[in-house]
Short mmCIF file of C-alpha atoms in Angstrom, two decimals:
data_model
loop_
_atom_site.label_atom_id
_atom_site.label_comp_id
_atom_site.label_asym_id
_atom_site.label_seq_id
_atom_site.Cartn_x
_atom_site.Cartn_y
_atom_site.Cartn_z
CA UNK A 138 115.77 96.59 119.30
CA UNK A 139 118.97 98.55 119.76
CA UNK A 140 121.86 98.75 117.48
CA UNK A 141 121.96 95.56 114.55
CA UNK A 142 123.89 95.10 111.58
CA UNK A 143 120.82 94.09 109.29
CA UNK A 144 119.51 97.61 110.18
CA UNK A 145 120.75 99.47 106.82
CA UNK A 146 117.52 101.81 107.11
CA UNK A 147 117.90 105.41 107.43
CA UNK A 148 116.89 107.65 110.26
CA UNK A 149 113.47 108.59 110.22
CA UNK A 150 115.26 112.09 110.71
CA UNK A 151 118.93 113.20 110.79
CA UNK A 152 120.33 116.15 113.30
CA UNK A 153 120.77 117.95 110.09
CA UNK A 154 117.01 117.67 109.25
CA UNK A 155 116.31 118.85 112.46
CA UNK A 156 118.46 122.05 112.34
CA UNK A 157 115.96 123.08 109.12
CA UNK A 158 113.29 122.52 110.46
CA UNK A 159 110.35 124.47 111.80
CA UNK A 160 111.59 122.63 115.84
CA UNK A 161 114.82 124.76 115.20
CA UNK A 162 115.12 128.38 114.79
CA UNK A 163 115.85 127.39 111.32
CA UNK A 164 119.49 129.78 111.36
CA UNK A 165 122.00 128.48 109.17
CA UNK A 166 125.92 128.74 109.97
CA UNK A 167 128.80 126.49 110.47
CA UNK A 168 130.62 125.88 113.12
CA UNK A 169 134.28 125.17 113.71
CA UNK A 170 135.92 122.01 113.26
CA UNK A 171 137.52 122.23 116.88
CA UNK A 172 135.12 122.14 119.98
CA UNK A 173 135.10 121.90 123.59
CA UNK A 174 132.35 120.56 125.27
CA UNK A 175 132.01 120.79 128.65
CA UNK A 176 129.24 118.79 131.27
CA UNK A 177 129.37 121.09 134.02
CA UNK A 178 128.59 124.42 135.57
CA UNK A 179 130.91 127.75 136.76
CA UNK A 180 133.06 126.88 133.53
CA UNK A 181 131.29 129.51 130.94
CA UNK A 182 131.79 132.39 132.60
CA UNK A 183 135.76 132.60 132.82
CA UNK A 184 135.99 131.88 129.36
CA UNK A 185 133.86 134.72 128.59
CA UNK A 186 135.65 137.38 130.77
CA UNK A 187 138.40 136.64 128.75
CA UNK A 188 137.11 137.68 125.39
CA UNK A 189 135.47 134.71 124.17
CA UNK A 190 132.61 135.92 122.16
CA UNK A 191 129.13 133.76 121.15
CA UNK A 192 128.53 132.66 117.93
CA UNK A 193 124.58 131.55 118.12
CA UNK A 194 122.70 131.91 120.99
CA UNK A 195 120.58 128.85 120.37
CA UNK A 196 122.47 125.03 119.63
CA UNK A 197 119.71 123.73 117.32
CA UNK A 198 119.79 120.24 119.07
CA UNK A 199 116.75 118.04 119.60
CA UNK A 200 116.93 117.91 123.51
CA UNK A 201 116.84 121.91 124.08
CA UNK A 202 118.72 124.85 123.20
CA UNK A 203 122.29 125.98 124.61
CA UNK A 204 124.23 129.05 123.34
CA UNK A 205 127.62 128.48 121.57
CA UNK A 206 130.51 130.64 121.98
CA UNK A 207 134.42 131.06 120.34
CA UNK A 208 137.80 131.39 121.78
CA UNK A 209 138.88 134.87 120.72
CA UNK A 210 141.47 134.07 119.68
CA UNK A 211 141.84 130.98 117.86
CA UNK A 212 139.09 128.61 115.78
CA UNK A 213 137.74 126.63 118.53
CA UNK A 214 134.05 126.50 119.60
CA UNK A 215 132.73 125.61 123.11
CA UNK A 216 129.23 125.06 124.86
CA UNK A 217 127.64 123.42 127.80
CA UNK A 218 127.01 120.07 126.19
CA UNK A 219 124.19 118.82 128.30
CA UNK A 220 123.07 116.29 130.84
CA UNK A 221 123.17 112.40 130.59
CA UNK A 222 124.24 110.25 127.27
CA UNK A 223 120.77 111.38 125.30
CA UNK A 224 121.77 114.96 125.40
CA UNK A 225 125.23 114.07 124.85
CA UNK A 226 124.87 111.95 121.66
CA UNK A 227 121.99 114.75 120.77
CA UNK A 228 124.27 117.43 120.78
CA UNK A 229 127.30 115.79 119.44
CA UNK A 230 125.16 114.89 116.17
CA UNK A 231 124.22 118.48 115.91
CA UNK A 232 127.37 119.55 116.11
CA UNK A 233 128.87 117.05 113.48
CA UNK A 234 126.04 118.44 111.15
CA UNK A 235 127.37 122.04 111.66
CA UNK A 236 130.82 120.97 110.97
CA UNK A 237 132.67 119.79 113.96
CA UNK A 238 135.31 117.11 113.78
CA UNK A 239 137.07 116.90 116.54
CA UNK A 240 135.51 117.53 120.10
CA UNK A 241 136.90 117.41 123.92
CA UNK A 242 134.71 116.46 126.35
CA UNK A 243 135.38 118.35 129.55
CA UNK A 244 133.43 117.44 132.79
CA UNK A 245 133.11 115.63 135.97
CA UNK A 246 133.20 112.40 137.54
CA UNK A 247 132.87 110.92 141.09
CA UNK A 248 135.56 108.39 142.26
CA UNK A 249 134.75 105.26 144.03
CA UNK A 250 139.01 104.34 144.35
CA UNK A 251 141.87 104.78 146.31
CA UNK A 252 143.83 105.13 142.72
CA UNK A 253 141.66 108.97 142.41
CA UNK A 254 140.93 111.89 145.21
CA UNK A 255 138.83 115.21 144.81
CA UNK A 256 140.71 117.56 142.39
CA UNK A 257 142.48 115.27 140.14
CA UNK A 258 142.77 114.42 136.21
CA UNK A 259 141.36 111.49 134.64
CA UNK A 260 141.97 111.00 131.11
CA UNK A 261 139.98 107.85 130.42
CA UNK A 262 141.37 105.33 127.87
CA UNK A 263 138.21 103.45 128.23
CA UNK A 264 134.64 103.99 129.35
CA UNK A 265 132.55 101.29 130.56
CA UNK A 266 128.79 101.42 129.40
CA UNK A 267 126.31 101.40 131.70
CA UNK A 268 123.93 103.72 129.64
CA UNK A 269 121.58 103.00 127.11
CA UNK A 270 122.52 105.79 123.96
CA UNK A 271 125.16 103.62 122.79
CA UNK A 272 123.27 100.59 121.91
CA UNK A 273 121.90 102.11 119.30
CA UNK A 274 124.99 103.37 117.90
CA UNK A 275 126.94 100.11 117.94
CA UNK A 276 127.01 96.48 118.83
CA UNK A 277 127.01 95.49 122.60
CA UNK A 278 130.24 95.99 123.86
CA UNK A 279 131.73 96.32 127.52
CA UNK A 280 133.11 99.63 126.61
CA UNK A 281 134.11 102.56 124.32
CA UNK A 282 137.66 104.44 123.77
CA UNK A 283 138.85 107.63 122.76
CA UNK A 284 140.84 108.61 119.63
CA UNK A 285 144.11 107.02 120.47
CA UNK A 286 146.35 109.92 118.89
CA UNK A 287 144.30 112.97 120.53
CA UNK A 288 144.36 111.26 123.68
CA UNK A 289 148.23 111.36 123.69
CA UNK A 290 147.86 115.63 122.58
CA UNK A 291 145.73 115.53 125.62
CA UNK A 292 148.18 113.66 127.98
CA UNK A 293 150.50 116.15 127.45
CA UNK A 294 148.77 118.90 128.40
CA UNK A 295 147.92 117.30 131.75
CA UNK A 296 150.65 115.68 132.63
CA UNK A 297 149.50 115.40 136.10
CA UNK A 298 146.18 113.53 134.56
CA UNK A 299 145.75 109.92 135.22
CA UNK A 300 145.07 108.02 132.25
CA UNK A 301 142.43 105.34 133.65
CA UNK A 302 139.00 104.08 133.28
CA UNK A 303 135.63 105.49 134.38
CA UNK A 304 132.08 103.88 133.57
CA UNK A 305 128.99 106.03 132.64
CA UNK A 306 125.61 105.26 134.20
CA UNK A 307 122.48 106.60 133.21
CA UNK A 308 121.28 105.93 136.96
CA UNK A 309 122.70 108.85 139.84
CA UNK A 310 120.85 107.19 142.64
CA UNK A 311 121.61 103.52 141.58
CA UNK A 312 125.25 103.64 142.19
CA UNK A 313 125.53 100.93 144.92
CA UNK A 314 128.41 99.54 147.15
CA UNK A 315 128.36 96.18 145.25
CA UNK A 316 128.29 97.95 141.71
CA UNK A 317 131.02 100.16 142.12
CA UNK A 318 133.00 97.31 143.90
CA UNK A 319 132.50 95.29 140.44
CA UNK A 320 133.54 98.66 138.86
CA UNK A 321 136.87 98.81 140.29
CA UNK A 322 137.62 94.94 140.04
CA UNK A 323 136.92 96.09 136.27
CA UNK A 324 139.78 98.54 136.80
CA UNK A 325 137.63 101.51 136.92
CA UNK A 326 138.26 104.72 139.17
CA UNK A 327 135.46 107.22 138.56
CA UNK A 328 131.50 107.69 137.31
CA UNK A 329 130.01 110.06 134.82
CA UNK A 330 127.03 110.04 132.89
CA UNK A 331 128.43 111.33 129.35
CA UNK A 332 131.54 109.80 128.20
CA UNK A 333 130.75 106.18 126.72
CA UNK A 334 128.16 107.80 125.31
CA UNK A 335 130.02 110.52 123.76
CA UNK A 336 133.03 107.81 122.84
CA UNK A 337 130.59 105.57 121.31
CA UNK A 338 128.74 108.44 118.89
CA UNK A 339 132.36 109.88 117.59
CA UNK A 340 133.37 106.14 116.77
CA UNK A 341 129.95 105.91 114.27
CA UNK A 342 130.22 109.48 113.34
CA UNK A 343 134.06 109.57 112.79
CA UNK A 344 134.87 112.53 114.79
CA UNK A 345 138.01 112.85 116.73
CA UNK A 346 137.35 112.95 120.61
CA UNK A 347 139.35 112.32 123.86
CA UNK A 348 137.49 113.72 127.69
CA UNK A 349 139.26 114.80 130.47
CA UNK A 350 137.25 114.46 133.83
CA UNK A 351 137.92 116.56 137.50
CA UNK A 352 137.19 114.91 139.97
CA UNK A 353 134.34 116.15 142.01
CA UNK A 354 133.63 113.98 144.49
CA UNK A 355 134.43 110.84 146.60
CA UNK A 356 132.09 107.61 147.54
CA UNK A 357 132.71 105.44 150.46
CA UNK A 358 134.07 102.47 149.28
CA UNK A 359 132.05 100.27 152.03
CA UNK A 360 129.14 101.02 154.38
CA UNK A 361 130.13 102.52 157.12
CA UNK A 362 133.21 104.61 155.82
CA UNK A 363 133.89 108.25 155.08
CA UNK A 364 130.64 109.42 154.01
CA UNK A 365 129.84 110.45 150.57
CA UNK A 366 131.43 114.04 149.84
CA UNK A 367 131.33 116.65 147.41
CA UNK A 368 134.64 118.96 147.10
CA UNK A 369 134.28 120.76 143.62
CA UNK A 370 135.09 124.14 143.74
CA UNK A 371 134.66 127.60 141.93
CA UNK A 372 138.20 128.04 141.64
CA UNK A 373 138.53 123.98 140.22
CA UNK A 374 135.76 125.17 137.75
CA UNK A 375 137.66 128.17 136.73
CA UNK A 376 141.27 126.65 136.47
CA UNK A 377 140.04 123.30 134.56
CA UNK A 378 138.25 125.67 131.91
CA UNK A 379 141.06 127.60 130.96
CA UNK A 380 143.46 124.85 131.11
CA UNK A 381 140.96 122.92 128.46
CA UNK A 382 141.13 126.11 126.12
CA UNK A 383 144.92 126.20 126.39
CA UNK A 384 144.94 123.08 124.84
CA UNK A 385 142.18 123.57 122.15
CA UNK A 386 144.07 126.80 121.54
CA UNK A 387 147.45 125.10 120.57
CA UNK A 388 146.08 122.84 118.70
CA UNK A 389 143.97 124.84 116.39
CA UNK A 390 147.52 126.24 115.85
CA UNK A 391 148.34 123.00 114.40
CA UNK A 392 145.86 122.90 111.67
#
């Protein structure tokens, strides 16, 4: 049974049941409003040679434990939010329990279009759903959307970024030639596994959210192409991390 209308019973148990109980370490704190959450690796690090300090060591969400650390200078909070569209709803619910309200979602995606190459920006004003979390958040729907007016901050701040749509799968190995051909008839350019996901969640939850997405990678659009590639890099990692806190920076200035 995923997501109906009629359903007006509670939650057997809420994210902020969870963070008191004996599962959780049971710590109590709040977080900031303003968080970046980022799906991928080598982005941690920088952040932290620059001052940024950690607030818990421990993330008190369902699906395992991830530290969460501060800018140093400014009100924003920002952990490694996980794997796949459980994790990601899993965590964003813990977070909205500890006071977040309004989150970017920094990661990766692999393009399967001429319109995207290795190393750009997508800023996705939709995200098709090919994963299973967000039918139990909403109705069946062909996709999900960011908050219109953070989407816009974000645009700004990466003006090179290419505002287009990506679809999330919950499948890495199931990405075939005739799928993604479907995909970009659709008038999508790149894969993740996080962002309808994470859309869909902020929607029911009413959190503010917009992603921005490197990409890491390219698929041949047909068999016997270029062959599948991976072109991520340290310094991609390193750049795209700071350039995400510049912009959470500013706008906690806003507040």
């Amino acid at each position: 049974m995923w997501y109906s209308r009629e359903d007006r019973s509670a939650p057997v148990f809420t994210a902020a049941q969870h963070i008191e109980s004996r599962h959780s370490a049971g710590e109590q704190y709040r977080l900031p409003a303003l968080c970046i959450l980022f799906y991928m690796g080598g982005v941690i690090a920088p952040l932290l040679e620059q001052g940024a300090v950690c607030v818990t060591e421990k993330l008190p969400r369902f699906l395992g434990g991830t530290p969460v650390y501060q800018l140093p200078d400014a009100p924003v909070c920002f952990l490694d939010g996980g794997r796949g569209a459980p994790q990601a709803a899993d965590t964003l619910e813990t977070l909205y329990a500890l006071g977040v309200r309004q989150v970017l979602t920094a990661g990766m995606c692999g393009a399967f279009s001429e319109q995207a190459e290795v190393g750009d920006r997508i800023l996705p004003d939709k995200a098709f759903i090919e994963e299973g979390t967000s039918l139990h958040y909403a109705e069946p729907r062909l996709f999900s959307t960011p908050s219109g007016t953070f989407l816009e901050k974000v645009r700004r701040w990466f003006p090179e970024g290419k505002c287009l749509p990506v679809v999330s799968t919950d499948a890495v190995f199931r990405q075939t030639y005739e799928k993604e051909a479907l995909w970009r008839r659709r008038g999508a350019v790149g894969v993740d596994m996080e962002t309808s996901a994470l859309f869909t969640v902020a929607e029911y939850l009413g959190v503010e959210i917009a992603a921005v997405l490197t990409v890491s990678d390219k698929h041949p659009e047909a068999p016997g192409g270029k062959s599948w590639h991976w072109g991520m890099t340290a310094q991609m990692r390193r750049g795209f991390a700071e350039h995400c806190a510049a912009l959470m920076r500013e706008i906690s200035m806003e507040k």
